[in-house]
Coordinates of C-alpha atoms in Angstrom, one line a residue:
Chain A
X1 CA 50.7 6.2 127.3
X2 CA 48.7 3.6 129.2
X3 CA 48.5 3.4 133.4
X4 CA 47.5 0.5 134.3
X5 CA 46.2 -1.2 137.4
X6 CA 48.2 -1.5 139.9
X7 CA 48.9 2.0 140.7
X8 CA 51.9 1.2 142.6
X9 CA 54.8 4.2 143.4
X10 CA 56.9 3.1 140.9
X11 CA 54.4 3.8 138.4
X12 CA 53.4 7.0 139.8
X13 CA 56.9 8.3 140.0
X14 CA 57.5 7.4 136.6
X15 CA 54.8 9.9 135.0
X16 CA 55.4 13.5 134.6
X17 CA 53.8 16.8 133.8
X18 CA 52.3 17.1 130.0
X19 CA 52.0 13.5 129.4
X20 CA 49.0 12.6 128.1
X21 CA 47.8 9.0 129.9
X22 CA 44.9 6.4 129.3
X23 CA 43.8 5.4 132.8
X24 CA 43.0 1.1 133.2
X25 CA 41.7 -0.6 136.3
X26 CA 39.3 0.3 139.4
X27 CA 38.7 4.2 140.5
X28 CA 36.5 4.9 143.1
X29 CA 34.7 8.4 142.7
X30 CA 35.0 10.9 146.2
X31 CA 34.2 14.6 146.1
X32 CA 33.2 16.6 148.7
X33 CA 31.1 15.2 151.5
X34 CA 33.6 11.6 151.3
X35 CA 36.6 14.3 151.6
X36 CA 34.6 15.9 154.1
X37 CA 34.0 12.6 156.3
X38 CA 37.3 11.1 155.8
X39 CA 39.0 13.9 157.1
X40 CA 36.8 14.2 160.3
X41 CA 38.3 10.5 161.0
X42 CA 35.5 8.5 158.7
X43 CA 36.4 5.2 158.3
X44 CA 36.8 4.6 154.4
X45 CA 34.3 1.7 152.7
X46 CA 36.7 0.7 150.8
X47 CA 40.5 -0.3 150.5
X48 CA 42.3 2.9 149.3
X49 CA 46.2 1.4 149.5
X50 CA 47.5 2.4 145.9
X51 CA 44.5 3.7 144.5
X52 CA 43.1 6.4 142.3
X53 CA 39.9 9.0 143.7
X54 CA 37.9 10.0 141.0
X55 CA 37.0 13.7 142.0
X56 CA 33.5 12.8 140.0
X57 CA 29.7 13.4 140.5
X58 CA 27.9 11.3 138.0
X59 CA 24.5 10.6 136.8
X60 CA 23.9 7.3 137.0
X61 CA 20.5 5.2 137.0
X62 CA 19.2 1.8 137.7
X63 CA 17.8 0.2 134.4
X64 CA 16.5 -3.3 134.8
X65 CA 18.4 -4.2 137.9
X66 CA 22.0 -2.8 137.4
X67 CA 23.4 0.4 137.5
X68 CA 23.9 2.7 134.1
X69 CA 26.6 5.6 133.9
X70 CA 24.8 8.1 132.2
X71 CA 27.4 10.9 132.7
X72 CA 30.7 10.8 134.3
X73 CA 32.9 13.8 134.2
X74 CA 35.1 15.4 136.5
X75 CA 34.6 18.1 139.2
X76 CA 36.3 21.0 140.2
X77 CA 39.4 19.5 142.4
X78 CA 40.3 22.6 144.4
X79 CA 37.8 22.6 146.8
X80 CA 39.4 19.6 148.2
X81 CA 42.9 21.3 148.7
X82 CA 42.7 21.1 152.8
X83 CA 42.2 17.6 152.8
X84 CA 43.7 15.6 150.1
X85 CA 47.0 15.6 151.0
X86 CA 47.4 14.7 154.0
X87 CA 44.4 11.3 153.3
X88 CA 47.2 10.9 150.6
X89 CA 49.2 10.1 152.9
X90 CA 46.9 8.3 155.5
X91 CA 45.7 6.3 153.6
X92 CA 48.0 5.9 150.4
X93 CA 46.0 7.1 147.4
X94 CA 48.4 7.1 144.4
X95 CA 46.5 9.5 142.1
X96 CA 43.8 11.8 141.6
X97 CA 41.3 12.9 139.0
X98 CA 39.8 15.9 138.5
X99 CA 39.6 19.5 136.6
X100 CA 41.1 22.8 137.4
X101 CA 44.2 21.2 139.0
X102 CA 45.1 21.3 143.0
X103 CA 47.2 24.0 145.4
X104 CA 50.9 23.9 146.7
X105 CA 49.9 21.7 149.3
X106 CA 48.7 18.8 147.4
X107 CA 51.6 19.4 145.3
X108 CA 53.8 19.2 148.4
X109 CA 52.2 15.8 149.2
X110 CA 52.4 14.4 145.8
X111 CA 56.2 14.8 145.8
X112 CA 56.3 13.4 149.2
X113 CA 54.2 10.2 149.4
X114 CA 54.7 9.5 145.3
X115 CA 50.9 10.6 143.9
X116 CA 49.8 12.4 140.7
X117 CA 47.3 14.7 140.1
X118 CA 45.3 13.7 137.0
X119 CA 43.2 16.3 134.6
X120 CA 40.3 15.0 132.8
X121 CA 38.9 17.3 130.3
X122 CA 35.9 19.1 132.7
X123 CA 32.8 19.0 130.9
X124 CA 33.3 15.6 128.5
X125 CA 30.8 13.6 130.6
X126 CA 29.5 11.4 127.8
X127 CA 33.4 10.8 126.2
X128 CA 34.2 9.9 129.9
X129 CA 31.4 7.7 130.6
X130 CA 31.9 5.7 127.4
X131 CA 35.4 4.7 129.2
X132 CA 33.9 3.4 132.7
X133 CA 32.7 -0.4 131.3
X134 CA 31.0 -1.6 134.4
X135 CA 30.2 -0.3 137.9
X136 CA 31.1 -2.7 140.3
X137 CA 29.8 -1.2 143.7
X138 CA 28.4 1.9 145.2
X139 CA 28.9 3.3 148.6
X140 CA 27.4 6.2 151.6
X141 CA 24.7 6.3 149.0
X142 CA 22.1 6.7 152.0
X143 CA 24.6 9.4 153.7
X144 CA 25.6 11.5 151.0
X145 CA 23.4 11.2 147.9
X146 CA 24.1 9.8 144.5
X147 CA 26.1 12.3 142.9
X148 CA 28.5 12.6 145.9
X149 CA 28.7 8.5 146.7
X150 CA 31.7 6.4 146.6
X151 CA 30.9 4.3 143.0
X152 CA 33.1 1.5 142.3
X153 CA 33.9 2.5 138.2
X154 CA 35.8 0.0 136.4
X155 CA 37.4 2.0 133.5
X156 CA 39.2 1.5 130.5
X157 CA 41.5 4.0 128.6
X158 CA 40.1 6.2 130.2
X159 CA 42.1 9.9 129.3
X160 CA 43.7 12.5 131.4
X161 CA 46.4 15.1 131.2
X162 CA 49.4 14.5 134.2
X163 CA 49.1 18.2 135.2
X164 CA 51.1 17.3 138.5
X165 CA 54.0 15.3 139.3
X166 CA 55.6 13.9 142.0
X167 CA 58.5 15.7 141.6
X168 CA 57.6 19.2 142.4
X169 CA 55.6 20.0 138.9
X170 CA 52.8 21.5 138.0
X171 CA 51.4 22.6 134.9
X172 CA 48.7 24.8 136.7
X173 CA 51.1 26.8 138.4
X174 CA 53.1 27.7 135.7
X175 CA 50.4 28.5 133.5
X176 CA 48.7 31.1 136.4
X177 CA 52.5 32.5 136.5
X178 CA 52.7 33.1 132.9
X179 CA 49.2 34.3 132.5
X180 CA 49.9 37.4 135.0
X181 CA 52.8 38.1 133.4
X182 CA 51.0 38.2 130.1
X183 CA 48.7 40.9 131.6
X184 CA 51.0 42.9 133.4
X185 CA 52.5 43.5 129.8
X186 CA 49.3 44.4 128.3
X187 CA 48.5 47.1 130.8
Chain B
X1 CA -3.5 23.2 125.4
X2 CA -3.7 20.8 128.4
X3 CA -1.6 20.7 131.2
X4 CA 0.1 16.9 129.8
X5 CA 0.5 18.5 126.1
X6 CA 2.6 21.4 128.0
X7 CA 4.3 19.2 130.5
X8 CA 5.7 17.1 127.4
X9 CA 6.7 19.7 125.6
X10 CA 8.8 21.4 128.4
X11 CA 10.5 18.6 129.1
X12 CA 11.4 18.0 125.3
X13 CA 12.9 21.0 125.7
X14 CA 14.7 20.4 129.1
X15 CA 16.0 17.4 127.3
X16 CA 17.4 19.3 124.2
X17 CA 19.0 21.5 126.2
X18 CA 20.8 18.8 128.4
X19 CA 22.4 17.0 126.1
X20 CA 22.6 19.5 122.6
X21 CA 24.9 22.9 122.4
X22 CA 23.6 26.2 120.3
X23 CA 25.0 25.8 117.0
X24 CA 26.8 29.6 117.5
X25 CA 28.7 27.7 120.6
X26 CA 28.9 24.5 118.7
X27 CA 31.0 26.9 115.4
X28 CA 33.2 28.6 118.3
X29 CA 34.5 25.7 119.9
X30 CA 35.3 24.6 116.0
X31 CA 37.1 27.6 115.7
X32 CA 38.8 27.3 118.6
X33 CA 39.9 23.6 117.7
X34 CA 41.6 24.7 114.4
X35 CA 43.2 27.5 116.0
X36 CA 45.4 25.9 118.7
X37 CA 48.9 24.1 117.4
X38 CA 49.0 20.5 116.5
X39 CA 50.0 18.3 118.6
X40 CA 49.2 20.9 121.9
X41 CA 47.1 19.4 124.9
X42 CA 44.9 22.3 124.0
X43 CA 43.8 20.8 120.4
X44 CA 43.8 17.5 122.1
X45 CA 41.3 18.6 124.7
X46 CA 39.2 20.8 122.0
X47 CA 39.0 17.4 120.5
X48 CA 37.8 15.2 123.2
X49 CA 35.2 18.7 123.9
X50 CA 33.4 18.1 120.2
X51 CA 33.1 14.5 120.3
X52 CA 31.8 14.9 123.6
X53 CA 29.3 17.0 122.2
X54 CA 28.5 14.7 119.2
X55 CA 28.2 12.4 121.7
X56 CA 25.9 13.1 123.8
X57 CA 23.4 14.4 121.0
X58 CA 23.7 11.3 119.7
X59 CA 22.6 9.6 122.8
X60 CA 20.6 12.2 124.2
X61 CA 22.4 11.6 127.4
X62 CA 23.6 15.0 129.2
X63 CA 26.6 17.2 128.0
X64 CA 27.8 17.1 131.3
X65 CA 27.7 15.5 134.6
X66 CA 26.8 18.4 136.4
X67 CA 23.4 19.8 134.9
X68 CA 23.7 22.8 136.5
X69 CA 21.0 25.4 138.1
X70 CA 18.4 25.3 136.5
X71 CA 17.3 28.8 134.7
X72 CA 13.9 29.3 133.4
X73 CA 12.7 32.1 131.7
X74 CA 9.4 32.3 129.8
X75 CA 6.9 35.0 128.4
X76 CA 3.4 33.9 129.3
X77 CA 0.6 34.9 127.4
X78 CA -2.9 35.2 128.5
X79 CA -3.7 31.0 127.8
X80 CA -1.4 30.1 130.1
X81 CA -0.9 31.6 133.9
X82 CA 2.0 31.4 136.3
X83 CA 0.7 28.2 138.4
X84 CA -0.2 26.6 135.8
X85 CA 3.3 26.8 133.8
X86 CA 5.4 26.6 136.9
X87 CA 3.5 23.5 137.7
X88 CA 3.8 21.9 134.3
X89 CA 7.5 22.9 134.5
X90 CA 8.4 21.4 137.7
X91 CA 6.4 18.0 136.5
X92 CA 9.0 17.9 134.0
X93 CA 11.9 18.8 135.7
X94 CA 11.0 15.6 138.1
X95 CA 10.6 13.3 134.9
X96 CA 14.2 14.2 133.3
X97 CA 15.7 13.6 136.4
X98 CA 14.1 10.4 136.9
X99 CA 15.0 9.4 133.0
X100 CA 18.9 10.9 134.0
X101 CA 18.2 14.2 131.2
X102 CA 18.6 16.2 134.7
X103 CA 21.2 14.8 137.8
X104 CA 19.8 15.2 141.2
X105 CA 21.3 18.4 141.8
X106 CA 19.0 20.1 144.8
X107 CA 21.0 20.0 148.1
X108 CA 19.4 21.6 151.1
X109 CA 21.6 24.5 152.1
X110 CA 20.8 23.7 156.3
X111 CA 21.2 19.7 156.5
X112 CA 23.1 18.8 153.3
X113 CA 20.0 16.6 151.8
X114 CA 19.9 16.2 148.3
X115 CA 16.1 16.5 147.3
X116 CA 16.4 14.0 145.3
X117 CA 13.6 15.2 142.6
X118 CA 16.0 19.3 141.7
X119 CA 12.7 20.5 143.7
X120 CA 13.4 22.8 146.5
X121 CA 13.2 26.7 147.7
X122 CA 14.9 28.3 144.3
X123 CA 14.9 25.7 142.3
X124 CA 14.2 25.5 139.5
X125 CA 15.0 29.3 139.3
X126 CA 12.0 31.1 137.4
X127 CA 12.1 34.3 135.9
X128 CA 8.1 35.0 134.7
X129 CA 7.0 37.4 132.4
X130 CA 3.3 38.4 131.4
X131 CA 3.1 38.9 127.7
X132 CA 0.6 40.2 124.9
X133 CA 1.9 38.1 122.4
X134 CA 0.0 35.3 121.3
X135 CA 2.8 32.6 121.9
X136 CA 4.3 31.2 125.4
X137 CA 8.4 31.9 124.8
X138 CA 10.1 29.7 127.0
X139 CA 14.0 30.3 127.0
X140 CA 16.2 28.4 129.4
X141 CA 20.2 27.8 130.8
X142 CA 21.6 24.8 132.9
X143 CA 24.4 26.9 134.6
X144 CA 27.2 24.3 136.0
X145 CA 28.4 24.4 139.6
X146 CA 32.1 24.6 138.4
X147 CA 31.8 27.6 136.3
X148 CA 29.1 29.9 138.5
X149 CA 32.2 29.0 141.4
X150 CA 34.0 31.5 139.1
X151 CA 32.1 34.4 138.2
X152 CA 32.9 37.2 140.1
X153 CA 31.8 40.9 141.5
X154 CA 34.3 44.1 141.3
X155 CA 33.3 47.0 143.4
X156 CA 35.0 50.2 141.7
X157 CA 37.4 51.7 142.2
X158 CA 39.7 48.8 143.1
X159 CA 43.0 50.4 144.2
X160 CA 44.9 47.0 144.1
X161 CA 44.1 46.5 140.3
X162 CA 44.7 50.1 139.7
X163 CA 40.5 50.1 138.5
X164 CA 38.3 52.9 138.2
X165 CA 35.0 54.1 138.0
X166 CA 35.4 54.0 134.0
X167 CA 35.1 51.4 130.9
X168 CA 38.9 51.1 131.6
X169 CA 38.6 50.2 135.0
X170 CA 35.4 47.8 133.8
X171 CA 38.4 46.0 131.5
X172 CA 40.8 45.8 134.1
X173 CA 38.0 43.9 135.8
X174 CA 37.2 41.3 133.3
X175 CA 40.2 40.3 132.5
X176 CA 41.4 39.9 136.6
X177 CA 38.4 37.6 136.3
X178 CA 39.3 35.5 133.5
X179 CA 42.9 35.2 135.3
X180 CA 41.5 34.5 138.6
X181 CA 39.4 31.3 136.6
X182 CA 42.4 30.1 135.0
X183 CA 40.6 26.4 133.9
X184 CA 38.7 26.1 136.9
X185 CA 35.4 27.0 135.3
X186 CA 36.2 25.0 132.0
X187 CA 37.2 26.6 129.8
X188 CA 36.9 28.0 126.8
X189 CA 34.5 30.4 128.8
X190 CA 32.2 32.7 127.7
X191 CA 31.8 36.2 129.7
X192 CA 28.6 37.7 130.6
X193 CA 29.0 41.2 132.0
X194 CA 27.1 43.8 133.7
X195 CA 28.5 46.8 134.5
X196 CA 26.3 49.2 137.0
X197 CA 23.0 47.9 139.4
X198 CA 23.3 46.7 142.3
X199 CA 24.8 43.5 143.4
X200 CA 21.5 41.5 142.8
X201 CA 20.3 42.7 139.7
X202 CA 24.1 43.2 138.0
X203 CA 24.8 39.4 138.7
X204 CA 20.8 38.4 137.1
X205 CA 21.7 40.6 134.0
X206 CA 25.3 39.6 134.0
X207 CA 23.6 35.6 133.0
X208 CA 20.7 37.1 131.0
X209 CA 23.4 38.2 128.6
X210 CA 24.2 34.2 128.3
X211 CA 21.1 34.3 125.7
X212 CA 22.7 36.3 123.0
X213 CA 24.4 34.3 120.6
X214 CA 28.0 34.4 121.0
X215 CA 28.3 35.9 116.9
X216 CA 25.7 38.9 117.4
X217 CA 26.9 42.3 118.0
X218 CA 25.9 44.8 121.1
X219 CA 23.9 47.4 119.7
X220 CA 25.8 49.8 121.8
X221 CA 29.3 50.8 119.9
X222 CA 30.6 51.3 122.9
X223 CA 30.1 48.0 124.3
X224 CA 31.0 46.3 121.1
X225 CA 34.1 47.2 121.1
X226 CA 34.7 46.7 124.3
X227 CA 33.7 42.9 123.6
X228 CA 36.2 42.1 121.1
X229 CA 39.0 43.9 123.1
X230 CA 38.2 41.5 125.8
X231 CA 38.1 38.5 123.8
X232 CA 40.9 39.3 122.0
X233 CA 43.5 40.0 124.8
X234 CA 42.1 37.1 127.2
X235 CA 42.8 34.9 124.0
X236 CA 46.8 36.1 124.5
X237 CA 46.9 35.7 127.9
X238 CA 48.3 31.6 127.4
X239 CA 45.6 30.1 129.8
X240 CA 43.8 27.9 127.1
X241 CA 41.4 25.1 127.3
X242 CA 41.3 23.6 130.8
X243 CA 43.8 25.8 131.8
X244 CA 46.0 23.6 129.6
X245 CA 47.6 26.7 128.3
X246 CA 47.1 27.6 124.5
X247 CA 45.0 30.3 122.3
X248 CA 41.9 30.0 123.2
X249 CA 40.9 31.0 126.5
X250 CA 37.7 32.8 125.8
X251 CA 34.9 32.2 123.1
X252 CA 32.9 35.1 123.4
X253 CA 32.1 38.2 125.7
X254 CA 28.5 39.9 126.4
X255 CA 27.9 42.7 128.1
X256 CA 25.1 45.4 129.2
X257 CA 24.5 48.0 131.7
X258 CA 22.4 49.0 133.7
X259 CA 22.4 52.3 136.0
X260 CA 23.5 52.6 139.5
X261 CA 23.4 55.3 142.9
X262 CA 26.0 57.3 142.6
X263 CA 27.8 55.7 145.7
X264 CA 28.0 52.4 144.0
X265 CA 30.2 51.2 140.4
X266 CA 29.6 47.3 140.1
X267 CA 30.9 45.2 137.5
X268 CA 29.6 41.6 137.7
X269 CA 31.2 38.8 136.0
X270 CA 29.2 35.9 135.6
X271 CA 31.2 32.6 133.5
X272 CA 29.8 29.7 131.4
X273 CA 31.7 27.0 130.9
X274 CA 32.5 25.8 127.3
X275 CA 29.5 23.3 127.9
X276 CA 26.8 26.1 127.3
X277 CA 23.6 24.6 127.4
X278 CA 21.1 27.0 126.6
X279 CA 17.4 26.1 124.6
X280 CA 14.5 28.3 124.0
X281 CA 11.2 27.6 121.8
X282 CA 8.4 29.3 121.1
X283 CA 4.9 27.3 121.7
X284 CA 1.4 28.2 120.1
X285 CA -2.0 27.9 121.9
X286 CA -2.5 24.7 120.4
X287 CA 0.5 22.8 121.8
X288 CA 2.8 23.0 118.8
X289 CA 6.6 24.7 119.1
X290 CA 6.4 27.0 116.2
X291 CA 10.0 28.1 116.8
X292 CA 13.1 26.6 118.1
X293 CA 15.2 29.6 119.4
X294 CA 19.0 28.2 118.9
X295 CA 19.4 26.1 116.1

């Protein structure tokens, strides 16, 4: 199914774990030096009211004057867990994407201020970059480097897996659950 | 050869590696793809995985984002000494990174710099060998950050897993490990092992073991056997692609040994991510690759 700009709560609360979604409208990419600095009281660049963070490092160069994705896949989300919940809730960030799924307390959060977690398939840089049709701004370039900047990525259809709800789900945990059952039985 | 003749060549074969997957991973992932129930998030995501990887060979732009440590291995005959390859190599590490073959992925452990150039103490990681052959063998990996985050080193016995100082306790191991990674390391993973050394040299030949082909077979019965087991039961353990759950979990296992004091039992676990990038060729005196190593 489509989700499309604006990300507002009523949109988020309507998606649930296992649905398979095709992301339209602005993301802005944060991994971990933005998390970092916004949790030490940073002041974000950019207006993240009912927004999706795009847990992303990409490659991306300047060719005659304007910026190129060359390779935009997701990150590993967990090393985020301290933080994204509670800038979640400070400053109102609807979704997130990322691989490998979050912890209990991001879950906790999602429930609580109406956010998703978002699982783009880690890896599938070049499927993903196809998706992101125009960059319209890059920020903290000078601070933190290009692969862990704020980018501005316009995208279009641009697919994920809900693996977390706001209503208490999430496919990660329930697959860890059933995996150490499966090994207890083997032995 | 000149120093520009090898220069271009290495980084021809920095780019194949960047953006092109071993046709042994390439037939697993296939496999894998027809094996998981239609209609399952895991198909769906084995999907989006092989036109990713047409993809990018198509447009010679990297498999993934994250290109990885780079791991550098090469044989060097008599033509061609250390300083003159490592030189010749890190000239072309700087020019796929400028082209976007390579991301800028150096950070400076003490203020958080990014190097900007993957130049910097370690990096590019070389392993140099001196060799009587008359070719230069160059063999290299780009190891993700996402998946190395995963591997893992058991010191035996483990009481809490119920592990000994045997191949059972080695099992016991590997498969803690592939439940520990779940989809953080993205899967469909592949397992090298080493069992034995000591932590240094277990975790360097737990990743030489990433330049078998995933369809050889360990000389040693032993160890053979112990392969497929592995794969086999991690396969019904339901973790699946991304930790999306389904049937294929891991696309191959590898493992050696090497020996140990008797006070120490290591088994290290190293993990590559389905996105296995791994290139090798073998170069003549004259400039010309005479062999690509992983068609």
């Amino acid at each position: 199914m489509l989700l499309e700009a604006p990300f507002t709560e009523d949109r988020i609360r309507a998606l649930r774990v296992g649905q398979e979604v095709e992301i339209t409208g602005l993301v802005y990419t944060g991994r971990d030096a933005v998390h970092k600095y916004l949790h030490e009281g940073g002041k974000p660049p950019v207006d993240l009211r009912d927004s999706i963070i795009y847990h992303c490092g990409p490659v991306v160069v300047k060719e005659k004057g304007r910026w190129v994705v060359k390779a935009a896949g997701p990150t590993t989300s967990i090393r985020e867990e301290p933080y994204q919940g509670p800038l979640m809730e400070q400053y109102g960030i609807r979704g997130v994407i990322g691989k490998g799924g979050m912890g209990p307390k991001t879950l906790e959060y999602c429930q609580k201020v109406g956010a998703v977690y978002l699982h783009a398939i880690g890896g599938a840089a070049q499927v993903l970059a196809e998706r992101v049709v125009a960059v319209e701004g890059v920020h903290m370039m000078e601070e933190f480097g290009s692969p862990e900047a704020i980018w501005e990525f316009r995208v279009e259809r641009f697919p994920a897996v809900v693996t977390m709800d706001a209503h208490g789900q999430s496919l990660h945990r329930d697959v860890l659950a059933a995996s150490q059952d499966a090994l207890r039985q083997l032995g | 050869m000149d120093a520009k003749t090898l220069e271009a060549q290495l980084l021809e074969l920095i780019r194949r590696t960047s953006t092109r997957l071993p046709g042994d991973v390439v037939r697993a992932i296939e496999k894998g793809w027809r094996r998981e129930a239609k209609g399952s998030i895991a198909k769906s995501a084995l999907r989006t995985v092989l036109d990713n990887i047409e993809l990018a060979r198509d447009k010679s732009q990297p498999m993934c984002q994250d290109t990885g440590t780079i791991i550098c291995y090469a044989d060097l005959p008599a033509w061609c000494d250390e300083p003159t390859f490592m030189k010749a190599y890190e000239r072309a590490v700087v020019k796929a990174t400028k082209v976007g073959y390579l991301r800028q992925n150096s950070v400076d452990s003490i203020t958080g710099k990014n190097s900007g150039d993957n130049l910097g103490p370690g990096n590019p990681a070389f392993h140099l060998h001196q060799t009587r052959q008359k070719s230069l063998t160059c063999r290299m990996m780009l190891k993700g950050g996402g998946c190395e985050n995963v591997g893992a080193q058991y010191s035996l016995p483990r009481a809490d897993l119920g592990a000994g100082r045997d191949l059972a306790g080695v099992r016991t191991c590997i498969l803690d490990a592939v439940v520990q990674a779940q989809g953080k390391g993205c899967g469909p993973g592949i397992l090298g092992v080493c069992i034995g050394g000591d932590r240094g040299s277990g975790y360097l030949a737990s990743k030489e073991e990433f330049f078998r082909e995933l369809d050889d077979t360990n000389e040693d019965p032993r160890l053979a056997k112990l392969e497929k087991r592995i794969v086999k039961e991690a396969n019904s353990l339901g973790i699946g692609p991304m930790g999306f759950g389904g049937a294929t979990t891991l696309l191959g296992c590898k493992i050696t040994h090497r020996n140990r004091v008797p006070a120490s039992f290591f088994v290290s676990v190293s993990y590559m991510c389905w996105a296995f990038r791994r290139d090798g060729f073998r170069l003549s005196e004259s400039g010309k690759v005479t062999r690509w190593l992983y068609d």
